[in-house]
Amino acid sequence: MKDPLHFLNFERQTGEVVPAKERVTQFKEVQAQQNQQVREEQSSRCLDCGTPYCQWKCPLHNAIPRWLELAGEGRIMEAAELAHQTNPLPEVCGRVCPQDRLCESVCTLNDEFGAVTIGQVERDITDLALDAGWRPDLSYVAKTGHKVAVIGAGPAGIGCADYLVRAGVAVTVYEAEPVIGGLLSTGIPGFKLEKDIITRRFEVLKDMGVEFVLGTKVGQDISFKELLDGYDAVFLGLGAPRSVDSGLAGSDAEGCLEAAHYLYDQNLKLMQGTELHFDQKGKHVVVIGGGDTAMDCSRTALRQGAASVTLLYRRDRENMPGSPKEVRFAEEEGLQFAFCHQPLEVLAQGGKVEGIRVQETQLGAPDASGRRRPEPVAGSERDLKADTVVLALGFRPQLPPWLSEVGVVADEAGRVLAPDGKTLHPKIFAGGDMVLGADLVVTAIANGRKAAIGILDKLGLTAGVTAA
Ligand SMILES: Cc1cc2nc3c(=O)[nH]c(=O)nc-3n(C[C@H](O)[C@H](O)[C@H](O)COP(=O)(O)OP(=O)(O)OC[C@H]3O[C@@H](n4cnc5c(N)ncnc54)[C@H](O)[C@@H]3O)c2cc1C
Ligand code: SF4
């Protein structure tokens, strides 16, 4: 029997973190794999506490204690097999999930001893198994003769497609971009998620029988009606592509960029070797926002060789939504913070950005979100020099006209109404950011899987695997 105090033998230890000076010169990931000994020691710290809070806090309800046990015994292939029963992208979630708010936040060891490194183990067992040639076993799957179209190859679309092929449904995924992954490819920078991780997953999904039609925008390159008529059901995972409008005077000047366009530009260079349109080498950059996207833009500009990068945020550090780990990494890499400052106007000369007018704020009573409301400090206006202003104020879904025409409806925030993944149209299902609003990779996957269960139900089929 395992010593109940075994966890005291090892402190929490993640993979090695590349020093800031080195990582700011490249778009490679910041945190390395744990070596075998460390991985086994770290996995064995799990108390198997009987009530696995981690499993319930994980939106996919991953069987965390079980795959930690297998990883602790060096049984990588079995651990990876188990991880894939609930998650089609464990190597991605292990890297980009905010574990400090999810699984690891409720680990029994978290408060006093440091949580088990759940995310790191999830990522490493999957990388090791896939690199050693392990693939999901679908030999038991009997074909049902049903076929489903999935629109959007982001986490929601992949979550839905993976679940359906495992239940014997033929799935074709239509994707506007030339690559799969949605924001995993086009939004999240390479230093959080290297692009060949997605290329490897693309091959795995194709091997599983998922068919992809890339570079095809539904509603433009192919009509939605064709899909609705040609398939037994359609799943929508279109994401939340609309940037929140800053309403700032001067934001139409050259050099004022939306975060999505800026990150897309750098990611396309990484994936396809295209020219950069928004290179920040030698420039003074101001990023507006306080979330992880703002941190991603700032760290991208630092890697492009910006002369300075300043993050403007209207509340203080404690009230900033960005994950503490990402904020720490950004600070180590040279990001300067202007907390309690709000933008008033983008300043331009000859149509080009030359600065930004800002004003100090002080924090008042909490607003509806529970965070303290920023209030302007009279007479505190000043101008900051900037060659580029990046707006990272968040994203919203947007219902295309071809969906409203068939009776799919959205709320005021643009979120498609689809309780349990079912829209008001009996053949159309939806999930991910377009239903939840801009959220997380793991919730988009869970949402896609939930919709897949609804599709199987509609088709009169029993679910092949358990879903969250
Ligand atoms: C910069 C940035 C960083 C982020 N970092 C993190 C992070 O660290 N951790 C985390 O958990 N989450 C992060 N997120 C959020 C996360 O990426 C999203 O919540 C998640 O990708 C949503 O998945 P989705 O499948 O709903 O949408 P998306 O990933 O947006 O995928 C939608 C796909 O649909 C395609 N599509 C849209 N319309 C059509 C059409 N008409 N025809 C064909 N295809 C179409 C799009 O091209 C896209 O590929 C980040 C988001 C951003 C923007
Ligand atoms: S999917 Fe995310 S929340 Fe769930 S175990 Fe993995 S890292 Fe934790």
Coordinates of C-alpha atoms and ligand atoms in Angstrom, one line a residue:
M1 CA 0.0 0.0 0.0
K2 CA 1.2 3.5 -0.9
D3 CA 2.4 5.6 2.1
P4 CA -0.3 8.2 2.6
L5 CA 2.4 10.8 3.3
H6 CA 4.3 9.8 0.1
F7 CA 3.6 13.3 -1.4
L8 CA 5.9 14.8 1.3
N9 CA 8.9 13.2 -0.5
F10 CA 8.6 15.5 -3.5
E11 CA 7.8 19.2 -3.9
R12 CA 5.7 20.4 -6.8
Q13 CA 8.0 20.7 -9.8
T14 CA 7.0 21.7 -13.4
G15 CA 9.2 21.2 -16.5
E16 CA 12.1 23.6 -16.8
V17 CA 11.2 27.2 -17.8
V18 CA 13.4 28.8 -20.5
P19 CA 15.1 31.9 -19.1
A20 CA 13.3 35.2 -20.1
K21 CA 16.3 36.5 -22.1
E22 CA 16.4 33.4 -24.3
R23 CA 12.6 32.9 -24.7
V24 CA 12.1 36.5 -25.9
T25 CA 14.2 35.8 -29.0
Q26 CA 11.9 33.0 -30.2
F27 CA 8.3 31.7 -30.6
K28 CA 9.1 28.4 -28.9
E29 CA 7.3 27.2 -25.9
V30 CA 8.3 28.5 -22.5
Q31 CA 8.0 25.3 -20.4
A32 CA 9.9 22.1 -21.2
Q33 CA 8.7 18.5 -20.8
Q34 CA 9.3 16.9 -17.4
N35 CA 12.0 14.1 -17.5
Q36 CA 10.8 10.6 -16.8
Q37 CA 11.8 10.5 -13.2
V38 CA 10.3 13.9 -12.4
R39 CA 7.1 13.0 -14.2
E40 CA 6.7 9.7 -12.3
E41 CA 7.5 11.4 -9.0
Q42 CA 5.1 14.3 -9.7
S43 CA 2.3 12.0 -10.8
S44 CA 2.8 9.9 -7.7
R45 CA 2.1 12.9 -5.5
C46 CA -1.6 12.5 -6.2
L47 CA -3.4 11.5 -3.0
D48 CA -6.2 9.7 -4.8
C49 CA -8.3 11.4 -2.3
G50 CA -11.5 9.6 -2.9
T51 CA -13.5 12.6 -3.9
P52 CA -11.6 13.8 -7.0
Y53 CA -12.4 17.5 -7.0
C54 CA -10.0 18.0 -9.8
Q55 CA -12.0 15.7 -12.0
W56 CA -15.2 17.6 -11.3
K57 CA -13.7 21.0 -11.7
C58 CA -12.3 20.0 -15.1
P59 CA -15.0 20.9 -17.7
L60 CA -14.3 17.6 -19.5
H61 CA -14.3 15.6 -16.2
N62 CA -11.1 13.9 -17.2
A63 CA -10.2 10.8 -15.2
I64 CA -7.3 12.6 -13.7
P65 CA -6.4 10.4 -10.7
R66 CA -6.4 7.3 -12.9
W67 CA -4.1 8.7 -15.6
L68 CA -1.8 10.1 -13.0
E69 CA -1.6 6.7 -11.4
L70 CA -0.7 5.1 -14.8
A71 CA 1.8 7.9 -15.6
G72 CA 3.4 7.4 -12.1
E73 CA 3.9 3.7 -13.1
G74 CA 5.4 4.7 -16.4
R75 CA 2.4 3.3 -18.4
I76 CA 2.3 6.1 -20.8
M77 CA 0.3 4.5 -23.6
E78 CA -2.5 3.4 -21.3
A79 CA -2.5 6.9 -19.7
A80 CA -2.8 8.5 -23.1
E81 CA -5.6 6.1 -24.1
L82 CA -7.5 7.0 -21.0
A83 CA -6.9 10.8 -21.4
H84 CA -8.4 10.5 -24.9
Q85 CA -11.6 8.9 -23.7
T86 CA -12.7 12.3 -22.4
N87 CA -10.6 14.8 -24.4
P88 CA -9.7 14.9 -28.1
L89 CA -6.9 17.4 -27.4
P90 CA -5.1 16.6 -24.1
E91 CA -1.8 17.9 -25.3
V92 CA -3.4 21.2 -26.0
C93 CA -5.4 21.5 -22.8
G94 CA -2.3 20.5 -20.8
R95 CA -0.6 23.5 -22.3
V96 CA -3.2 26.3 -22.4
C97 CA -5.9 25.5 -19.8
P98 CA -5.8 27.9 -16.9
Q99 CA -5.2 25.1 -14.5
D100 CA -4.8 27.5 -11.6
R101 CA -8.6 28.3 -12.0
L102 CA -9.6 24.7 -12.9
C103 CA -8.3 21.3 -12.1
E104 CA -5.2 22.3 -10.0
S105 CA -7.1 25.0 -8.1
V106 CA -9.0 22.3 -6.2
C107 CA -6.3 19.7 -5.8
T108 CA -6.2 18.7 -2.1
L109 CA -2.5 19.5 -2.0
N110 CA -2.9 23.0 -3.5
D111 CA -3.1 25.1 -0.4
E112 CA -0.2 23.9 1.6
F113 CA 2.0 21.8 -0.6
G114 CA 1.4 22.9 -4.2
A115 CA -1.1 21.1 -6.6
V116 CA -0.1 18.0 -8.5
T117 CA 1.2 19.2 -12.0
I118 CA -1.9 17.9 -13.7
G119 CA -1.7 20.0 -16.9
Q120 CA 2.0 19.2 -17.4
V121 CA 1.4 15.5 -17.0
E122 CA -1.6 15.5 -19.3
R123 CA 0.5 17.3 -22.0
D124 CA 3.6 15.1 -21.6
I125 CA 1.9 11.7 -21.6
T126 CA 0.1 12.7 -24.8
D127 CA 3.2 14.1 -26.5
L128 CA 5.2 11.0 -25.6
A129 CA 2.5 8.5 -26.7
L130 CA 1.8 10.3 -30.0
D131 CA 5.5 10.6 -30.8
A132 CA 6.0 6.9 -30.1
G133 CA 3.3 6.1 -32.7
W134 CA 0.3 5.5 -30.4
R135 CA -3.0 6.3 -32.1
P136 CA -6.6 6.1 -30.8
D137 CA -8.0 2.6 -31.4
L138 CA -11.2 2.8 -33.4
S139 CA -11.1 -0.8 -34.5
Y140 CA -14.2 -1.6 -32.4
V141 CA -16.3 1.1 -34.1
A142 CA -19.1 -0.1 -36.4
K143 CA -20.2 2.3 -39.1
T144 CA -23.7 3.6 -38.7
G145 CA -24.3 4.9 -42.3
H146 CA -25.1 8.4 -40.9
K147 CA -23.1 11.5 -41.9
V148 CA -22.7 14.9 -40.2
A149 CA -21.2 18.1 -41.4
V150 CA -19.2 20.2 -38.9
I151 CA -18.5 23.8 -39.7
G152 CA -15.3 25.2 -38.1
A153 CA -12.2 23.1 -37.2
G154 CA -11.6 24.8 -33.8
P155 CA -11.8 23.1 -30.5
A156 CA -15.6 22.9 -30.5
G157 CA -15.7 21.4 -34.0
I158 CA -12.9 18.9 -33.2
G159 CA -14.6 18.0 -29.9
C160 CA -17.8 17.2 -31.8
A161 CA -16.1 15.4 -34.7
D162 CA -14.0 13.2 -32.4
Y163 CA -17.0 12.1 -30.5
L164 CA -19.1 11.3 -33.6
V165 CA -16.4 9.3 -35.4
R166 CA -15.9 7.2 -32.3
A167 CA -19.7 6.4 -32.5
G168 CA -19.5 5.3 -36.1
V169 CA -20.7 8.5 -37.8
A170 CA -19.0 9.8 -41.0
V171 CA -17.9 13.4 -40.3
T172 CA -16.8 16.1 -42.8
V173 CA -15.4 19.2 -41.3
Y174 CA -15.6 22.4 -43.4
E175 CA -13.0 25.1 -42.4
A176 CA -12.5 28.5 -43.8
E177 CA -8.7 28.7 -43.0
P178 CA -6.1 26.5 -44.7
V179 CA -5.3 24.9 -41.4
I180 CA -7.3 23.2 -38.6
G181 CA -7.4 24.4 -34.9
G182 CA -9.3 27.6 -35.1
L183 CA -7.7 30.0 -32.6
L184 CA -5.2 27.3 -31.5
S185 CA -3.6 28.0 -34.9
T186 CA -4.5 31.6 -35.7
G187 CA -4.9 33.2 -32.3
I188 CA -2.8 31.6 -29.5
P189 CA 0.9 32.4 -30.1
G190 CA 3.6 29.8 -30.7
F191 CA 5.3 30.4 -27.3
K192 CA 2.1 29.0 -25.6
L193 CA 1.3 26.3 -28.2
E194 CA 3.8 25.4 -30.9
K195 CA 2.2 25.0 -34.3
D196 CA 3.5 21.6 -35.1
I197 CA 1.4 20.3 -32.2
I198 CA -1.7 21.1 -34.3
T199 CA -0.2 19.6 -37.5
R200 CA 0.4 16.4 -35.6
R201 CA -3.2 16.3 -34.3
F202 CA -4.4 17.0 -37.8
E203 CA -2.8 13.7 -38.9
V204 CA -4.3 11.8 -35.9
L205 CA -7.8 13.1 -36.7
K206 CA -7.5 12.1 -40.4
D207 CA -6.2 8.7 -39.4
M208 CA -9.4 8.3 -37.2
G209 CA -11.5 8.9 -40.3
V210 CA -12.4 12.6 -39.9
E211 CA -12.6 14.2 -43.4
F212 CA -11.5 17.8 -43.7
V213 CA -12.4 20.3 -46.4
L214 CA -10.0 23.2 -45.7
G215 CA -9.9 26.7 -47.1
T216 CA -13.7 26.6 -47.7
K217 CA -15.9 29.2 -46.1
V218 CA -19.5 28.1 -45.7
G219 CA -21.8 30.8 -47.0
Q220 CA -19.2 31.9 -49.5
D221 CA -17.4 29.0 -51.1
I222 CA -20.2 26.5 -50.5
S223 CA -23.8 27.2 -49.5
F224 CA -25.2 26.3 -46.1
K225 CA -28.3 24.8 -47.8
E226 CA -26.1 22.3 -49.6
L227 CA -24.8 21.0 -46.3
L228 CA -28.2 21.1 -44.6
D229 CA -29.7 19.1 -47.5
G230 CA -26.7 16.7 -47.9
Y231 CA -26.1 15.6 -44.3
D232 CA -28.2 14.1 -41.5
A233 CA -27.2 17.0 -39.1
V234 CA -24.9 20.0 -39.1
F235 CA -22.8 21.2 -36.2
L236 CA -21.7 24.9 -36.0
G237 CA -18.5 25.8 -34.3
L238 CA -17.8 29.2 -35.8
G239 CA -16.2 30.8 -32.8
A240 CA -16.4 34.5 -31.7
P241 CA -14.7 36.4 -34.4
R242 CA -16.0 40.0 -33.8
S243 CA -13.6 42.3 -31.9
V244 CA -15.2 44.4 -29.2
D245 CA -15.3 48.0 -30.5
S246 CA -13.0 50.4 -28.6
G247 CA -15.0 53.4 -29.7
L248 CA -11.8 55.4 -29.4
A249 CA -11.3 58.5 -31.5
G250 CA -8.4 58.0 -33.9
S251 CA -8.6 54.2 -33.9
D252 CA -8.9 54.2 -37.7
A253 CA -5.3 55.5 -38.0
E254 CA -2.6 53.4 -39.6
G255 CA -0.8 51.6 -36.8
C256 CA -3.9 51.0 -34.7
L257 CA -4.4 47.2 -34.8
E258 CA -7.0 44.8 -33.6
A259 CA -5.5 42.0 -31.5
A260 CA -7.0 39.2 -33.7
H261 CA -5.4 40.7 -36.9
Y262 CA -2.0 41.2 -35.2
L263 CA -1.8 37.7 -33.8
Y264 CA -3.1 36.1 -37.0
D265 CA -0.3 37.8 -39.0
Q266 CA 2.5 36.4 -36.7
N267 CA 0.9 33.0 -36.5
L268 CA 0.5 32.7 -40.3
K269 CA 4.2 33.5 -40.6
L270 CA 5.0 30.7 -38.2
M271 CA 2.7 28.2 -40.0
Q272 CA 3.1 29.1 -43.6
G273 CA 6.2 31.3 -43.8
T274 CA 4.2 34.4 -45.1
E275 CA 5.5 37.9 -44.8
L276 CA 4.7 39.9 -41.7
H277 CA 2.4 42.9 -42.3
F278 CA 2.6 44.2 -38.7
D279 CA 6.2 43.7 -37.7
Q280 CA 6.9 45.7 -34.5
K281 CA 10.8 45.7 -34.7
G282 CA 12.1 48.9 -33.3
K283 CA 8.7 50.4 -32.5
H284 CA 7.1 51.7 -29.4
V285 CA 3.9 49.6 -28.8
V286 CA 1.0 50.3 -26.5
V287 CA -1.4 47.4 -25.9
I288 CA -4.8 48.2 -24.4
G289 CA -6.5 45.4 -22.4
G290 CA -5.9 43.3 -19.3
G291 CA -6.7 39.7 -20.4
D292 CA -4.7 36.9 -21.8
T293 CA -5.1 38.2 -25.4
A294 CA -3.5 41.5 -24.3
M295 CA -0.6 39.5 -22.7
D296 CA -0.2 37.4 -25.9
C297 CA 0.0 40.6 -28.1
S298 CA 2.5 42.2 -25.8
R299 CA 4.7 39.2 -25.7
T300 CA 4.5 38.8 -29.5
A301 CA 5.6 42.4 -29.9
L302 CA 8.6 41.8 -27.5
R303 CA 9.6 38.8 -29.6
Q304 CA 9.4 40.9 -32.8
G305 CA 12.0 43.2 -31.3
A306 CA 9.8 46.2 -30.3
A307 CA 11.7 49.1 -28.7
S308 CA 9.2 49.2 -25.8
V309 CA 5.9 47.5 -25.0
T310 CA 3.5 49.1 -22.5
L311 CA 0.2 47.5 -21.4
L312 CA -2.5 50.0 -20.5
Y313 CA -5.1 48.7 -18.1
R314 CA -7.8 50.7 -16.4
R315 CA -7.8 48.7 -13.1
D316 CA -5.0 47.6 -10.9
R317 CA -2.9 44.4 -11.0
E318 CA -5.2 42.6 -8.5
N319 CA -8.3 43.2 -10.7
M320 CA -6.7 42.2 -14.0
P321 CA -8.3 39.1 -15.6
G322 CA -5.0 37.8 -17.2
S323 CA -3.8 34.6 -15.7
P324 CA -1.1 35.2 -13.0
K325 CA 1.4 32.8 -14.7
E326 CA 1.1 34.7 -18.1
V327 CA 1.4 38.1 -16.4
R328 CA 4.5 36.9 -14.6
F329 CA 6.1 35.6 -17.8
A330 CA 5.2 38.8 -19.6
E331 CA 6.8 41.0 -16.9
E332 CA 9.9 38.8 -16.9
E333 CA 10.2 39.3 -20.7
G334 CA 10.1 43.1 -20.4
L335 CA 6.5 44.2 -20.5
Q336 CA 5.9 47.5 -18.8
F337 CA 2.5 48.0 -17.1
A338 CA 0.5 51.2 -16.9
F339 CA -2.1 50.1 -14.3
C340 CA -5.0 52.4 -13.5
H341 CA -4.8 54.2 -16.9
Q342 CA -7.5 54.4 -19.5
P343 CA -7.2 55.5 -23.1
L344 CA -8.9 58.7 -24.2
E345 CA -7.8 59.0 -27.9
V346 CA -5.4 57.6 -30.4
L347 CA -3.2 60.4 -31.6
A348 CA -2.3 60.5 -35.3
Q349 CA -0.2 62.6 -37.6
G350 CA -0.8 62.3 -41.4
G351 CA -3.1 59.4 -40.8
K352 CA -0.5 57.4 -38.8
V353 CA -0.4 56.6 -35.1
E354 CA 2.1 58.8 -33.1
G355 CA 0.8 58.3 -29.6
I356 CA -2.1 57.8 -27.3
R357 CA -3.8 60.2 -24.8
V358 CA -4.4 58.5 -21.5
Q359 CA -5.9 59.4 -18.1
E360 CA -5.3 58.0 -14.7
T361 CA -8.1 56.1 -12.9
Q362 CA -8.9 55.3 -9.3
L363 CA -11.0 52.3 -8.2
G364 CA -14.5 52.8 -6.9
A365 CA -17.2 50.4 -5.7
P366 CA -17.5 47.0 -7.4
D367 CA -19.5 46.8 -10.6
A368 CA -21.8 43.9 -11.8
S369 CA -18.7 41.7 -12.6
G370 CA -17.6 42.1 -8.9
R371 CA -14.5 44.0 -9.9
R372 CA -14.0 47.6 -8.7
R373 CA -15.1 50.2 -11.1
P374 CA -12.4 52.5 -12.5
E375 CA -13.2 56.2 -12.2
P376 CA -11.3 58.9 -14.1
V377 CA -9.0 61.2 -12.1
A378 CA -9.7 64.8 -13.3
G379 CA -6.6 66.7 -14.6
S380 CA -4.5 63.5 -14.9
E381 CA -4.5 63.4 -18.8
R382 CA -1.1 62.9 -20.5
D383 CA 0.2 61.7 -23.9
L384 CA 2.3 58.6 -24.4
K385 CA 4.5 58.1 -27.5
A386 CA 3.5 55.1 -29.6
D387 CA 4.1 53.9 -33.1
T388 CA 1.5 51.2 -32.7
V389 CA -1.6 50.7 -30.6
V390 CA -3.0 47.2 -30.2
L391 CA -6.6 46.9 -29.1
A392 CA -7.2 43.7 -27.1
L393 CA -10.6 44.3 -25.6
G394 CA -12.3 40.9 -26.2
F395 CA -14.3 39.1 -28.8
R396 CA -18.0 38.4 -29.5
P397 CA -19.8 35.9 -31.7
Q398 CA -21.6 37.0 -34.8
L399 CA -24.5 35.2 -36.4
P400 CA -24.1 35.0 -40.2
P401 CA -27.2 35.9 -42.2
W402 CA -27.5 32.4 -43.7
L403 CA -28.1 31.1 -40.1
S404 CA -30.8 33.6 -39.2
E405 CA -32.5 32.8 -42.5
V406 CA -33.1 29.2 -41.4
G407 CA -34.3 30.2 -37.9
V408 CA -31.2 30.0 -35.8
V409 CA -31.3 32.8 -33.2
A410 CA -28.8 34.6 -31.0
D411 CA -29.0 36.8 -27.9
E412 CA -28.0 40.4 -27.7
A413 CA -24.4 39.5 -27.2
G414 CA -24.5 37.5 -30.5
R415 CA -24.4 34.1 -28.7
V416 CA -26.4 31.4 -30.5
L417 CA -29.2 30.0 -28.4
A418 CA -28.4 26.3 -28.2
P419 CA -29.2 24.7 -24.8
D420 CA -27.5 21.3 -24.7
G421 CA -26.1 22.1 -28.1
K422 CA -29.5 22.1 -29.8
T423 CA -30.5 25.2 -31.8
L424 CA -34.2 25.9 -32.7
H425 CA -33.7 24.1 -36.0
P426 CA -34.0 20.3 -35.5
K427 CA -31.0 19.5 -37.8
I428 CA -28.7 22.2 -36.6
F429 CA -26.5 22.0 -33.5
A430 CA -23.9 24.4 -32.1
G431 CA -21.2 24.8 -29.5
G432 CA -18.0 26.6 -28.4
D433 CA -17.4 30.3 -28.3
M434 CA -20.4 31.0 -30.7
V435 CA -22.7 29.7 -27.9
L436 CA -20.8 30.5 -24.8
G437 CA -19.2 33.8 -25.9
A438 CA -15.4 34.1 -25.9
D439 CA -14.3 31.5 -23.4
L440 CA -11.8 28.7 -23.2
V441 CA -10.4 25.8 -25.3
V442 CA -11.6 23.2 -22.7
T443 CA -15.1 24.6 -22.5
A444 CA -15.4 24.7 -26.3
I445 CA -14.4 21.1 -26.5
A446 CA -16.8 20.1 -23.7
N447 CA -19.6 22.0 -25.5
G448 CA -18.8 20.4 -28.8
R449 CA -19.0 16.9 -27.2
K450 CA -22.3 17.8 -25.6
A451 CA -23.7 18.8 -29.0
A452 CA -22.4 15.5 -30.4
I453 CA -24.5 13.6 -27.8
G454 CA -27.6 15.6 -29.0
I455 CA -26.8 14.6 -32.6
L456 CA -26.5 10.9 -31.7
D457 CA -29.8 11.2 -29.9
K458 CA -31.4 12.8 -32.9
L459 CA -30.0 10.1 -35.2
G460 CA -31.3 7.4 -32.8
L461 CA -27.8 6.2 -32.0
T462 CA -26.3 5.4 -28.6
A463 CA -23.2 7.4 -27.5
G464 CA -20.0 5.4 -28.1
V465 CA -18.0 7.1 -25.3
T466 CA -18.8 9.0 -22.2
A467 CA -18.8 12.8 -22.4
A468 CA -18.6 15.6 -19.9
Ligands
LIG1 C1 -5.3 35.4 -28.5 C2 -6.1 34.3 -27.8 C3 -5.5 33.6 -26.9 C4 -6.2 32.6 -26.2 N1 -5.6 31.9 -25.3 C5 -6.3 30.9 -24.6 C6 -5.6 30.1 -23.6 O1 -4.4 30.3 -23.3 N2 -6.3 29.1 -23.0 C7 -7.6 28.9 -23.4 O2 -8.2 27.9 -22.8 N3 -8.3 29.6 -24.3 C8 -7.6 30.6 -24.9 N4 -8.3 31.4 -25.8 C9 -9.7 31.1 -26.1 C10 -9.8 29.9 -27.1 O3 -8.9 29.9 -28.1 C11 -11.3 29.8 -27.6 O4 -12.2 29.8 -26.5 C12 -11.5 28.5 -28.4 O5 -10.6 28.5 -29.5 C13 -12.9 28.5 -29.0 O6 -13.1 27.4 -29.8 P1 -14.2 27.4 -31.0 O7 -14.0 26.1 -31.7 O8 -15.5 27.7 -30.4 O9 -13.8 28.6 -31.9 P2 -12.5 29.0 -32.8 O10 -11.3 28.4 -32.2 O11 -12.6 30.4 -33.0 O12 -12.8 28.2 -34.1 C14 -13.8 28.5 -35.0 C15 -13.4 28.1 -36.4 O13 -14.5 28.2 -37.3 C16 -14.0 28.6 -38.6 N5 -15.1 29.3 -39.3 C17 -15.9 30.4 -38.9 N6 -16.8 30.7 -39.8 C18 -16.7 29.7 -40.8 C19 -17.4 29.5 -42.0 N7 -18.4 30.3 -42.4 N8 -17.0 28.4 -42.8 C20 -16.0 27.6 -42.4 N9 -15.3 27.8 -41.2 C21 -15.7 28.8 -40.4 C22 -12.9 29.6 -38.2 O14 -12.1 29.8 -39.3 C23 -12.3 28.9 -37.0 O15 -11.2 28.0 -37.5 C24 -7.6 32.4 -26.5 C25 -8.2 33.2 -27.5 C26 -7.5 34.1 -28.1 C27 -8.1 35.0 -29.2
SF4_2 S1 -8.5 19.6 -19.6 FE1 -7.8 21.4 -18.5 S2 -9.0 21.5 -16.6 FE2 -9.2 19.4 -17.5 S3 -7.5 18.2 -16.5 FE3 -6.7 19.0 -18.4 S4 -5.7 20.9 -17.8 FE4 -7.0 20.4 -16.1

